[in-house]
Steps between C-alpha positions, in 0.01 A plus 500: 500500500714738702856409597625539858852615588632569848681831549626617838776729627667624817782742576787363710759718674801316358709534185410311182810281544394396853143425393615305194735281708223431751279375215750274318702363796332215691698583814312832510170351378497256793452803726175615343357264235620140466636227728735340246630543147699270274720796408552863418287651225708500180377583151395186312518281811220289647485495878242397758364678803346348810270716706495464879138391517498237223684172438518523121756693299406763242700490174626840385643565153712815508457680169681832523710686754625857462708573812342771712215546251288199410416138584268275301407138548228249428341284763180311562316804629165333442398136504671325207582832328840664475485875538748778431615714794684828435661703777623848406716721721495877457727734693303762691820627668840346575345339810148426380363262236154452351434128453232415243372146447287368215370146470266341255303477285185294558148502362239666721326169567451322833858366510645835389309697761609259773863530385473880478377534858746257654811609312425872532489442876819294471697764311386778735620280787831436319559876470407570863728219620785617274465854638491382863806282446711757314407806705461348848646147496160347582368175350126575476425169329635283783201320649254721311372220279533201733121464485542392136723201584354160421419309815 
């Protein structure tokens, strides 16, 4: 059976240091991704994130941080399955960074295909929201997923 792994990337017109801080600091993340966090991402630390459209908290185990270069963590990226997320930052110029995200891996079965579609969409949205926030100060996520809230 084939194995699925999400891979997506986007170039952002900010330095690696600025992009890295926006990814690990919940005060930045609240402007494009999450509503709350139990703390800053720190290597070896377990934190939790709350998304604006859901009541539950998502546990996040921070595995490795290389300032300005790399972030990796595990989270429940699929139902009852912890998945590895790796975010790599590559300098394109002093004021531009290529952000690459990998998540996975899952079997190419019904659950894996459902995860692949939903989380690929999610990571593409994450990158677009991060870019809008860092380059233009816009929170694209705000209100964008209100339709998903439990009634």
